[in-house]
Amino acid sequence: PQTIYLSDYKVPAYLVDTVDLRFELFEDGARVHSTLELRRNPESDETAAPLELDGDSLTLESVALNGAALAAGDYEDRGDQLVVRSVPEQFTLTVVTWIEPQNNTRLEGLYKSSGMFCTQCEAEGFRCITFFPDRPDVMARFRTRIEANKDAYPVLLSNGNDVEKGELENGRHFVTWEDPFPKPCYLFALVAGDLVEKRDTFSTCSGRDIDLRMYVEPRNAEKCDHAMDSLKRSMRWDEEVYGREYDLDIFMIVAVDDFNMGAMENKGLNIFNSSCVLASQETATDLAFQRIEAIVAHEYFHNWSGNRVTCRDWFQLSLKEGFTVFRDSQFSADMGSPTVKRIEDVTLLRTAQFAEDGGPMSHPVRPASYMEISNFYTLTIYEKGAEVVRMIHTLLGPDMFRKGSDLYFERHDGQAVTTDDFVKAMEDASGRDLSQFRLWYEQAGTPVLAISDDFDAETGVYRLTIEQSIPDTPGQTNKKPQHIPFALGLLGQDGQPLPLQLESGDSGAPTERVLELTEAVHTFEFHGVESRPVPSLLRHFSAPVRVRYNWSREQLLFLMSHDPDGFNRWDAGQRLAVDVIQSLVNAPDDAEIDPRLVEAYRKLISDADLDQALVAKMLQLPSEAYLIELTDKADVPAIHRAREAVLRHLAGALKGELLGCYQRHQGSGPYEVTPEAIARRSLRNTALAWLLMIDDEEGRSLAVSQLNAADNMTDRMGALRALVNSGFESDRQEALDDFYNRFQDDPQVVEQWFSVQAASDQAGQLSDIHKLLEHPAFDWKNPNKIRSVVGAFAGQNLAAFHNPDGSGYQFLADQVCRLDDSNPQIAARLVTPLTRWRKFAPSYSDRMKSALERIRDKAGLSRDVYEVVHKSLA
Ligand code: HT7
Ligand code: ZN
C-alpha cells in the first residue's frame, strides 16, 4: 500500500458547488444517480488537470458531461478512480453507479444493519457510494432524494430539511432533503428503515425552536429519554460556554446496531451505535448513562468544531477531534464532578495513550504520514489532542481561551482549516506566542519530567529542578524541549498549603502556580519555607507527561490525606498502590504487604465526611494494564498475581469495613443518575467485589440477593461481575444463565453479558471464549459482539490472554485473519494488543511477534491490517 504524506498536500484541482443525489433503494442493491456542479479551483496551479474522482467497490453504469453521455473512450474507470481527461472550466457531471449495501460487511459507505439502510462516510466512505472528490476540503451543498418501498422503509432521512415527499409506483415512496450548509462528503448521511420517531424541541438562545427527533427500532422506543435530555443539556451548554447556537431547524439522532465506532456527527443527522445512545434504568449501567451523555454531547459539539469549521485534510483530524473531546470533557465535568472526570480522563490517557505513544504506532497529534486513515482515529488524535487544547486553555486562562475560540469560529466559519489555524486564532486573540507550543502537534512521544528537589533549612529556600526529555519514536529522534504548563503546590508539615514565593518576601503569593517549562532544565526557588515541604506536582495533571520523582511512601500517604487538589490525592493513592504491588512482583515470596496501605484504605472506606465520589475512585486499585504500562519487559501473570494478592489482603483485613460500607450505602428511594447516587452504587459494588475476591460467604449471599432484587443494571451487573470473578462456581453459572434468560432479547445487554465473561480470569479462559463465539447470540458481522468477546478477552482478561503457552496470541491472530476480509477496520483495531510485543518479557514477546508474523503472511491482507502489522514488526 501507498504512504500518503502531509508534505504532498495540494489544493483540489476542482471544486464542487452542488451535489444532487438520487438513491433508488432495493433489496438486491441500490442505484445512485449523482449530479455534480463542478468548476476549476482558481487557487490550483494544475490548470489542465484531468478530473479525478475517488471510488471504491462501485459498478459504474453511466457518465454524462453537461447532459451528454460520455463514450467509453472519454473517461476511464480505474476502480478506485473515475478519470475524465478533458473537461471545461465549469460543468455538470452526472454519474450513475450500482452498489450492494446488503453485502457490505465493512460498514463503510451505504450498508444494511438490522434491515435498515444507513451510511458511514467518515473518513473515506463516501467513495463507496458514488464517484466523488472524497477529501474534506471539497465542500458542497447537498440535495438528496431517497426512493424505497414504503412498507419496509417508511422513514427516509438525510441531512438538512425535508423539502418534498410523495408516493411512487409499486408501493414505493420518496423524500427529498436539502442541506443549506456546504459540507465535505464525509458528513453526508442517509437512513431508511422502519423506525419509530421520538420528538422534542429545544428553544435556542435567539428564540428559534429546533425540532429534535430520535429514530430507533420499535423495541427501543423506551430507551431514548436519556439521550434526548443529554442532547438538550449539550445544546444549552454550548450556547452558554462557547456562545454556539444550533443552525438548522431539525436535529436528528438515529440508533443502529452495526457500527464500527461509537457515533458519527453527520450534519443534522447524527448516527449512533445503539450501545452509545440507548439506555434505560433496567438495561444500562451508570457508566453507560455517563458515556451516552458524553457521546451525545461530543457529536453535537462537532456541529461547530468539525462541521461548520472542518479539516483541510485528514492529517488535521485532531483539529476537530482533540478540540471536541476537550469540549465534551469540560461539559461532563460541569454536569458531574470535575475531579472524578479528570481522574477518568487521565486514567485512559496514562494507561492506553501513553502505551500507544511509546509503541510502534506512535505518531504526532498531527501525523506527517499514513497508509490508511481509519487507523489514525487513535487515542493520540483524540485524547492527547484534547490534552493539547487543555494546555492552551491553562496557558491562556478561560477568558482568553474563549476569545480565541470565538475568533477561530468567526474567522474560519465555512472553511476547511489546519491545527495551525486553530493555534493562530488562540495567539491572535490572546497576544501570546505559541510558537514553541506548536511542537506538541509535531513531536510524538510522551515527555518525561525528571524532578529532584532540595531544601536549605538555613535560607528557607526550597529548590525544585525539572528536566524534560522526550523519548525517540518511529522516525523521530533528538526532539526539542516542549512548552509545558506545570501546576504545583507545596504543603507544609501541618498539611497546610504554603505560599509559593518565587521572590523572597512575597508572603501574599498564591498557594498554587502554573510554571511554564520551555527549556530542557529549569530550577525554581521557593522562598520563605520553614521546613521541608511535600511537593504536590503536576496538579490536575496539567500536561500529558510522565513525572519521575522519588516519592517516599510517607509523602504519598501525606498527600493522600492532605492535598487540596483532589486529583493529586487520588494520584498519590495510585502511586502508593503501584509501589506496593510492584514490590510484590519483584519479591513475590516476601508476603508482607505494607500495613500503611491497609490503614490508608481503612480510613478511606470509613470516613463518611470525605467526598464519596472521590473515595469510590480512590478504592480502585491501579489496573493491570496500567501496571504493565509502567513496567519494562512485563511478566503479566506475575503482575496479575501480585495485584490479586494485594486486593485479597486488603479485602481480608478490611472485611468489617467493607460490610459496613456496603450497608451504609444501601440506596433507598427511586433510581437516580446523580453523582452522589453513582458514587454510592460504585462504593457498594466495589465492597461486594472485594468481599467475593476472598470468597466471603456473607459477600456471596449479599451478591445473590442484590442480583435478584436489583431495580437497575448497575447493581445487577455489579453483583453478576462479583460472582463471575469469585470462586463460587455454581452461583456464577446460575447467575449467568438467569441473566441471559432475562435479557436475551436485548442486544446491548447481551453484549455486557458476553464481556463480563470474556474479561474474567475465572470465566474467560480460552476454552470459554471459544464457547462464547459459538453462542447463538454471537454474530461475526456485529462489531459490538466482536468487541465484547474478542476485544474484552485480549484487552481486559490479561492473565488469560498472556498465557505463557502463547495460545491467547494465536487465538487473536486467528480472529484478526478471519475478520480481515469482512471488516478490515475492526480487524486492524483488534490487533492492537499484539503490537505492544516489545513491552513484555522475552518468552511472551517472542510468541506475540510470531502471532503478528502469521497475520502478516495472510494472503490478500487489507491495507488497514497491513499498516498496523508492518509498522509493529519494523
Ligand atoms: N468523527 C467520527 C469518527 C467515526 C469514524 C471514523 C472511521 C470509521 C468509522 C467511524 N465512525 C465514526 C466519530 C467522532 O469522533 O465523533
Ligand atoms: Zn469526534
PDB file of N, CA, C and O in Angstrom, residues 633-670:
ATOM      1  N   LYS A 633       9.567  -4.982  30.076  1.00  0.00           N
ATOM      2  CA  LYS A 633       9.636  -6.441  29.990  1.00  0.00           C
ATOM      3  C   LYS A 633       8.670  -7.105  30.986  1.00  0.00           C
ATOM      4  O   LYS A 633       9.065  -7.871  31.880  1.00  0.00           O
ATOM      5  N   ALA A 634       7.420  -6.762  30.845  1.00  0.00           N
ATOM      6  CA  ALA A 634       6.414  -7.178  31.820  1.00  0.00           C
ATOM      7  C   ALA A 634       6.146  -8.687  31.786  1.00  0.00           C
ATOM      8  O   ALA A 634       6.069  -9.294  30.719  1.00  0.00           O
ATOM      9  N   ASP A 635       5.978  -9.229  32.981  1.00  0.00           N
ATOM     10  CA  ASP A 635       5.539 -10.620  33.131  1.00  0.00           C
ATOM     11  C   ASP A 635       4.095 -10.526  33.646  1.00  0.00           C
ATOM     12  O   ASP A 635       3.859 -10.308  34.837  1.00  0.00           O
ATOM     13  N   VAL A 636       3.148 -10.651  32.736  1.00  0.00           N
ATOM     14  CA  VAL A 636       1.755 -10.337  33.091  1.00  0.00           C
ATOM     15  C   VAL A 636       1.204 -11.255  34.174  1.00  0.00           C
ATOM     16  O   VAL A 636       0.601 -10.777  35.147  1.00  0.00           O
ATOM     17  N   PRO A 637       1.389 -12.585  34.057  1.00  0.00           N
ATOM     18  CA  PRO A 637       0.851 -13.404  35.141  1.00  0.00           C
ATOM     19  C   PRO A 637       1.417 -13.005  36.506  1.00  0.00           C
ATOM     20  O   PRO A 637       0.689 -13.019  37.507  1.00  0.00           O
ATOM     21  N   ALA A 638       2.676 -12.584  36.553  1.00  0.00           N
ATOM     22  CA  ALA A 638       3.252 -12.171  37.840  1.00  0.00           C
ATOM     23  C   ALA A 638       2.577 -10.887  38.335  1.00  0.00           C
ATOM     24  O   ALA A 638       2.276 -10.749  39.531  1.00  0.00           O
ATOM     25  N   ILE A 639       2.333  -9.964  37.421  1.00  0.00           N
ATOM     26  CA  ILE A 639       1.644  -8.717  37.802  1.00  0.00           C
ATOM     27  C   ILE A 639       0.228  -9.038  38.280  1.00  0.00           C
ATOM     28  O   ILE A 639      -0.243  -8.520  39.292  1.00  0.00           O
ATOM     29  N   HIS A 640      -0.422  -9.913  37.554  1.00  0.00           N
ATOM     30  CA  HIS A 640      -1.791 -10.307  37.908  1.00  0.00           C
ATOM     31  C   HIS A 640      -1.815 -10.919  39.322  1.00  0.00           C
ATOM     32  O   HIS A 640      -2.632 -10.524  40.159  1.00  0.00           O
ATOM     33  N   ARG A 641      -0.886 -11.841  39.575  1.00  0.00           N
ATOM     34  CA  ARG A 641      -0.866 -12.494  40.895  1.00  0.00           C
ATOM     35  C   ARG A 641      -0.611 -11.480  42.008  1.00  0.00           C
ATOM     36  O   ARG A 641      -1.271 -11.505  43.046  1.00  0.00           O
ATOM     37  N   ALA A 642       0.331 -10.568  41.754  1.00  0.00           N
ATOM     38  CA  ALA A 642       0.671  -9.600  42.807  1.00  0.00           C
ATOM     39  C   ALA A 642      -0.512  -8.664  43.077  1.00  0.00           C
ATOM     40  O   ALA A 642      -0.848  -8.373  44.231  1.00  0.00           O
ATOM     41  N   ARG A 643      -1.152  -8.209  42.031  1.00  0.00           N
ATOM     42  CA  ARG A 643      -2.289  -7.291  42.219  1.00  0.00           C
ATOM     43  C   ARG A 643      -3.421  -7.992  42.976  1.00  0.00           C
ATOM     44  O   ARG A 643      -4.027  -7.443  43.894  1.00  0.00           O
ATOM     45  N   GLU A 644      -3.674  -9.250  42.580  1.00  0.00           N
ATOM     46  CA  GLU A 644      -4.738 -10.001  43.269  1.00  0.00           C
ATOM     47  C   GLU A 644      -4.372 -10.238  44.723  1.00  0.00           C
ATOM     48  O   GLU A 644      -5.227 -10.193  45.600  1.00  0.00           O
ATOM     49  N   ALA A 645      -3.085 -10.492  44.968  1.00  0.00           N
ATOM     50  CA  ALA A 645      -2.668 -10.745  46.351  1.00  0.00           C
ATOM     51  C   ALA A 645      -2.901  -9.497  47.198  1.00  0.00           C
ATOM     52  O   ALA A 645      -3.392  -9.597  48.342  1.00  0.00           O
ATOM     53  N   VAL A 646      -2.599  -8.328  46.653  1.00  0.00           N
ATOM     54  CA  VAL A 646      -2.810  -7.089  47.413  1.00  0.00           C
ATOM     55  C   VAL A 646      -4.309  -6.875  47.647  1.00  0.00           C
ATOM     56  O   VAL A 646      -4.750  -6.560  48.757  1.00  0.00           O
ATOM     57  N   LEU A 647      -5.090  -7.119  46.605  1.00  0.00           N
ATOM     58  CA  LEU A 647      -6.540  -6.960  46.730  1.00  0.00           C
ATOM     59  C   LEU A 647      -7.104  -7.883  47.809  1.00  0.00           C
ATOM     60  O   LEU A 647      -7.889  -7.462  48.669  1.00  0.00           O
ATOM     61  N   ARG A 648      -6.668  -9.130  47.762  1.00  0.00           N
ATOM     62  CA  ARG A 648      -7.182 -10.111  48.744  1.00  0.00           C
ATOM     63  C   ARG A 648      -6.742  -9.734  50.153  1.00  0.00           C
ATOM     64  O   ARG A 648      -7.510  -9.855  51.105  1.00  0.00           O
ATOM     65  N   HIS A 649      -5.509  -9.266  50.235  1.00  0.00           N
ATOM     66  CA  HIS A 649      -5.009  -8.877  51.552  1.00  0.00           C
ATOM     67  C   HIS A 649      -5.859  -7.723  52.105  1.00  0.00           C
ATOM     68  O   HIS A 649      -6.286  -7.752  53.263  1.00  0.00           O
ATOM     69  N   LEU A 650      -6.100  -6.728  51.258  1.00  0.00           N
ATOM     70  CA  LEU A 650      -6.910  -5.584  51.692  1.00  0.00           C
ATOM     71  C   LEU A 650      -8.317  -6.052  52.079  1.00  0.00           C
ATOM     72  O   LEU A 650      -8.854  -5.663  53.117  1.00  0.00           O
ATOM     73  N   ALA A 651      -8.888  -6.905  51.234  1.00  0.00           N
ATOM     74  CA  ALA A 651     -10.264  -7.357  51.488  1.00  0.00           C
ATOM     75  C   ALA A 651     -10.339  -8.140  52.808  1.00  0.00           C
ATOM     76  O   ALA A 651     -11.271  -7.959  53.599  1.00  0.00           O
ATOM     77  N   GLY A 652      -9.323  -8.989  53.022  1.00  0.00           N
ATOM     78  CA  GLY A 652      -9.324  -9.788  54.250  1.00  0.00           C
ATOM     79  C   GLY A 652      -9.188  -8.893  55.479  1.00  0.00           C
ATOM     80  O   GLY A 652      -9.917  -9.044  56.474  1.00  0.00           O
ATOM     81  N   ALA A 653      -8.284  -7.906  55.382  1.00  0.00           N
ATOM     82  CA  ALA A 653      -8.035  -7.059  56.550  1.00  0.00           C
ATOM     83  C   ALA A 653      -9.182  -6.084  56.806  1.00  0.00           C
ATOM     84  O   ALA A 653      -9.375  -5.632  57.930  1.00  0.00           O
ATOM     85  N   LEU A 654      -9.922  -5.772  55.762  1.00  0.00           N
ATOM     86  CA  LEU A 654     -10.934  -4.712  55.892  1.00  0.00           C
ATOM     87  C   LEU A 654     -12.360  -5.244  55.768  1.00  0.00           C
ATOM     88  O   LEU A 654     -13.287  -4.479  55.485  1.00  0.00           O
ATOM     89  N   LYS A 655     -12.515  -6.535  56.014  1.00  0.00           N
ATOM     90  CA  LYS A 655     -13.826  -7.150  55.796  1.00  0.00           C
ATOM     91  C   LYS A 655     -14.947  -6.409  56.548  1.00  0.00           C
ATOM     92  O   LYS A 655     -16.006  -6.108  55.984  1.00  0.00           O
ATOM     93  N   GLY A 656     -14.685  -6.103  57.794  1.00  0.00           N
ATOM     94  CA  GLY A 656     -15.709  -5.418  58.596  1.00  0.00           C
ATOM     95  C   GLY A 656     -16.071  -4.076  57.979  1.00  0.00           C
ATOM     96  O   GLY A 656     -17.257  -3.719  57.866  1.00  0.00           O
ATOM     97  N   GLU A 657     -15.048  -3.324  57.593  1.00  0.00           N
ATOM     98  CA  GLU A 657     -15.291  -2.001  56.995  1.00  0.00           C
ATOM     99  C   GLU A 657     -16.047  -2.140  55.674  1.00  0.00           C
ATOM    100  O   GLU A 657     -16.918  -1.335  55.348  1.00  0.00           O
ATOM    101  N   LEU A 658     -15.713  -3.184  54.936  1.00  0.00           N
ATOM    102  CA  LEU A 658     -16.377  -3.365  53.632  1.00  0.00           C
ATOM    103  C   LEU A 658     -17.861  -3.670  53.829  1.00  0.00           C
ATOM    104  O   LEU A 658     -18.724  -3.132  53.131  1.00  0.00           O
ATOM    105  N   LEU A 659     -18.141  -4.534  54.811  1.00  0.00           N
ATOM    106  CA  LEU A 659     -19.558  -4.842  55.069  1.00  0.00           C
ATOM    107  C   LEU A 659     -20.288  -3.589  55.544  1.00  0.00           C
ATOM    108  O   LEU A 659     -21.422  -3.312  55.120  1.00  0.00           O
ATOM    109  N   GLY A 660     -19.594  -2.800  56.368  1.00  0.00           N
ATOM    110  CA  GLY A 660     -20.184  -1.540  56.853  1.00  0.00           C
ATOM    111  C   GLY A 660     -20.452  -0.590  55.693  1.00  0.00           C
ATOM    112  O   GLY A 660     -21.514   0.039  55.609  1.00  0.00           O
ATOM    113  N   CYS A 661     -19.488  -0.499  54.828  1.00  0.00           N
ATOM    114  CA  CYS A 661     -19.624   0.395  53.663  1.00  0.00           C
ATOM    115  C   CYS A 661     -20.799  -0.071  52.801  1.00  0.00           C
ATOM    116  O   CYS A 661     -21.617   0.740  52.347  1.00  0.00           O
ATOM    117  N   TYR A 662     -20.894  -1.380  52.603  1.00  0.00           N
ATOM    118  CA  TYR A 662     -21.981  -1.931  51.782  1.00  0.00           C
ATOM    119  C   TYR A 662     -23.337  -1.543  52.389  1.00  0.00           C
ATOM    120  O   TYR A 662     -24.236  -1.074  51.678  1.00  0.00           O
ATOM    121  N   GLN A 663     -23.443  -1.731  53.702  1.00  0.00           N
ATOM    122  CA  GLN A 663     -24.742  -1.437  54.356  1.00  0.00           C
ATOM    123  C   GLN A 663     -25.029   0.061  54.335  1.00  0.00           C
ATOM    124  O   GLN A 663     -26.142   0.487  54.044  1.00  0.00           O
ATOM    125  N   ARG A 664     -23.996   0.852  54.607  1.00  0.00           N
ATOM    126  CA  ARG A 664     -24.175   2.304  54.706  1.00  0.00           C
ATOM    127  C   ARG A 664     -24.673   2.907  53.386  1.00  0.00           C
ATOM    128  O   ARG A 664     -25.397   3.878  53.369  1.00  0.00           O
ATOM    129  N   HIS A 665     -24.239   2.303  52.303  1.00  0.00           N
ATOM    130  CA  HIS A 665     -24.584   2.889  51.007  1.00  0.00           C
ATOM    131  C   HIS A 665     -25.781   2.225  50.334  1.00  0.00           C
ATOM    132  O   HIS A 665     -26.013   2.416  49.146  1.00  0.00           O
ATOM    133  N   GLN A 666     -26.489   1.431  51.133  1.00  0.00           N
ATOM    134  CA  GLN A 666     -27.735   0.840  50.629  1.00  0.00           C
ATOM    135  C   GLN A 666     -28.646   1.985  50.188  1.00  0.00           C
ATOM    136  O   GLN A 666     -28.904   2.892  50.973  1.00  0.00           O
ATOM    137  N   GLY A 667     -29.099   1.954  48.958  1.00  0.00           N
ATOM    138  CA  GLY A 667     -29.914   3.086  48.492  1.00  0.00           C
ATOM    139  C   GLY A 667     -31.359   2.925  48.909  1.00  0.00           C
ATOM    140  O   GLY A 667     -31.835   1.818  49.125  1.00  0.00           O
ATOM    141  N   SER A 668     -32.033   4.047  49.061  1.00  0.00           N
ATOM    142  CA  SER A 668     -33.483   3.942  49.221  1.00  0.00           C
ATOM    143  C   SER A 668     -34.064   4.991  48.281  1.00  0.00           C
ATOM    144  O   SER A 668     -33.362   5.902  47.874  1.00  0.00           O
ATOM    145  N   GLY A 669     -35.290   4.843  47.949  1.00  0.00           N
ATOM    146  CA  GLY A 669     -35.892   5.811  47.027  1.00  0.00           C
ATOM    147  C   GLY A 669     -35.611   5.416  45.594  1.00  0.00           C
ATOM    148  O   GLY A 669     -34.944   4.414  45.320  1.00  0.00           O
ATOM    149  N   PRO A 670     -36.152   6.234  44.680  1.00  0.00           N
ATOM    150  CA  PRO A 670     -36.064   5.854  43.269  1.00  0.00           C
ATOM    151  C   PRO A 670     -34.640   5.969  42.726  1.00  0.00           C
ATOM    152  O   PRO A 670     -33.809   6.708  43.262  1.00  0.00           O
TER     153      PRO A 670
END
